[in-house]
XYZ file of C-alpha atoms in Angstrom:
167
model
C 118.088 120.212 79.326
C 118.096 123.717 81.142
C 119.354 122.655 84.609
C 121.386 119.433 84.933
C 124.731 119.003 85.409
C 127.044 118.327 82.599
C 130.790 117.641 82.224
C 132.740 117.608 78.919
C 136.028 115.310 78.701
C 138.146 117.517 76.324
C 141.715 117.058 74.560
C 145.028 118.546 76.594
C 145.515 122.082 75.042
C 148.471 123.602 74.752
C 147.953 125.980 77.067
C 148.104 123.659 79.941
C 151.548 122.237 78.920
C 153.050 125.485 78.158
C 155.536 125.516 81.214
C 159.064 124.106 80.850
C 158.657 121.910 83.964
C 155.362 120.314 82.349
C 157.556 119.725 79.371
C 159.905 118.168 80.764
C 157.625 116.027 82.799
C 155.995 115.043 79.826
C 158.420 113.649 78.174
C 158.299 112.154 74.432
C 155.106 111.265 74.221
C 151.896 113.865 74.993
C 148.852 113.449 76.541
C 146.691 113.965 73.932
C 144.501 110.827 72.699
C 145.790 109.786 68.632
C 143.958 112.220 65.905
C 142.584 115.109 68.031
C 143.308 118.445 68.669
C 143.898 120.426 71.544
C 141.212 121.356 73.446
C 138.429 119.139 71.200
C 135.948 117.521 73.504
C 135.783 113.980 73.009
C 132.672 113.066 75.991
C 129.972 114.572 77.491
C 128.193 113.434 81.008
C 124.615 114.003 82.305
C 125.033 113.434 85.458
C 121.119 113.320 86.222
C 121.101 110.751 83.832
C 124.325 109.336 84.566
C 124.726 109.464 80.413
C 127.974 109.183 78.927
C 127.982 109.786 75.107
C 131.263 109.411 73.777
C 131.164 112.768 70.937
C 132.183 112.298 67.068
C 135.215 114.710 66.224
C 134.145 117.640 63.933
C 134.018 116.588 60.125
C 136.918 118.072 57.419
C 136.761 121.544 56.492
C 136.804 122.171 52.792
C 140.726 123.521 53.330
C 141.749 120.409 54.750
C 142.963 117.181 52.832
C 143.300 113.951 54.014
C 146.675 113.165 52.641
C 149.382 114.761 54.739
C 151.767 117.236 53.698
C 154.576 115.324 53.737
C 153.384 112.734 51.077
C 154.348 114.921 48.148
C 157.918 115.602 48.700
C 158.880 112.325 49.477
C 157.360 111.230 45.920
C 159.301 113.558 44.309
C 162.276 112.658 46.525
C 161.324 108.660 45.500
C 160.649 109.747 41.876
C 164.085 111.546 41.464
C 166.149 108.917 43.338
C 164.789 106.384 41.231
C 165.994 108.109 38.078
C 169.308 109.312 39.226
C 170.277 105.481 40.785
C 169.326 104.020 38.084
C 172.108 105.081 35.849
C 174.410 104.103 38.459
C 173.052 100.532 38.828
C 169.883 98.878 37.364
C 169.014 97.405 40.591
C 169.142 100.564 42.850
C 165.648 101.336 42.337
C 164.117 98.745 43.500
C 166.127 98.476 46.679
C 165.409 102.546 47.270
C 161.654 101.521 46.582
C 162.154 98.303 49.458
C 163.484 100.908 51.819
C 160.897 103.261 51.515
C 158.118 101.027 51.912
C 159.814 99.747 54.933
C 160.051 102.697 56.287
C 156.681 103.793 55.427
C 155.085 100.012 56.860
C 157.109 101.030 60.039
C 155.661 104.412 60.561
C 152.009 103.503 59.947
C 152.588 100.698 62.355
C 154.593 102.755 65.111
C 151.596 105.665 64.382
C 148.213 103.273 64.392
C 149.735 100.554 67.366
C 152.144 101.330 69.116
C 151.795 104.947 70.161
C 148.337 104.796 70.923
C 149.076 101.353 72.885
C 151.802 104.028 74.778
C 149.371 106.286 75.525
C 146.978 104.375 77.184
C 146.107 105.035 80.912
C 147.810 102.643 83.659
C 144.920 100.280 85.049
C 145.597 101.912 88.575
C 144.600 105.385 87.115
C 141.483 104.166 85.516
C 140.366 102.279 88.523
C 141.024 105.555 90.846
C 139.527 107.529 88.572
C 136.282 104.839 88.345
C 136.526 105.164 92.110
C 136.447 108.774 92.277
C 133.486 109.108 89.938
C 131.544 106.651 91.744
C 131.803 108.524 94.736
C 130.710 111.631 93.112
C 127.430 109.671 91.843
C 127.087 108.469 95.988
C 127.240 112.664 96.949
C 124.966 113.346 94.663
C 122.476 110.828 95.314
C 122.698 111.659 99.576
C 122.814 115.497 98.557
C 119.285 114.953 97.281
C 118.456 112.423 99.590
C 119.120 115.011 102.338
C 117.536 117.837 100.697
C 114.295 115.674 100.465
C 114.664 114.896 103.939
C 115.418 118.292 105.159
C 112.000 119.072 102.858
C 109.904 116.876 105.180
C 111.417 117.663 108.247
C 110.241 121.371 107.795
C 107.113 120.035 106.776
C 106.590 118.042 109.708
C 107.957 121.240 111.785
C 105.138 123.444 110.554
C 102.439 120.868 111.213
C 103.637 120.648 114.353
C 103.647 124.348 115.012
C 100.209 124.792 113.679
C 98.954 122.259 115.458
C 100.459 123.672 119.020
C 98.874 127.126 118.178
C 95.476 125.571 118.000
C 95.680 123.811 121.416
């Protein structure tokens, strides 16, 4: 609603990494959670409500495809392998075909397990971070705990006053 405070967890953009030192920092693996783009926001905070709703990402355009571009060149690459080895030997197919799908296996398992497992935040981090943000919620309850006392205070003030005029 009009009013309360919200904060949106986003994506790393490029932007922010575009110095040479930051790239270097980085090292071989980004920042950037598994299947999102730069910049995407990925929560949103109410922090009236002290909400969190995690967002969905944004669905396919029509130009995109789920298959990635790299799928049909290595077919072709498979497909003309396969017919060039096997005049050489009848059993080099197969063992091109073994190879591939090894290779293949390995890459959807280094791409689905192990680099998000990488990415993950050190349990320090998180637990600063939970820190941090539960201080935040502390300052914003005294904030308004103040203001309402600061409210009655002047209150109290003008009764007072009033009442001293009329004596």
């Amino acid at each position: 609603q009009v009013g309360e405070r919200v904060t949106y967890v986003c994506a790393p953009s490029t932007a922010m990494a575009g110095s040479s030192l930051r790239k270097r920092q980085r090292g071989l693996l980004d920042s950037s959670p598994p299947y999102t783009k730069p910049g995407e926001a990925m929560t949103a905070t109410n922090h009236n409500t002290g909400a969190v709703i995690e967002l969905l990402p944004p669905p396919l355009s029509n130009t995109q495809t789920t298959i990635p571009n790299w799928v049909l060149p290595v077919v072709v690459l498979l497909v003309g392998g396969d017919a060039a080895s096997s005049l050489l030997d009848p059993s080099l197919p197969a063992l091109v075909a073994a190879s591939a799908l090894a290779i293949a296996g390995t890459g959807v398992v280094g791409d689905r397990l192990l680099i998000p497992k990488l990415k993950q935040l050190p349990d320090r981090a998180v637990g600063i971070e939970y820190i941090r943000q539960g201080l935040l919620g502390q300052y914003a309850q005294l904030a308004a705990r103040s203001d309402t006392v600061m409210a009655e205070a002047a209150d109290d003030v003008r009764v007072l006053s009033r009442l001293w005029q009329l004596q």
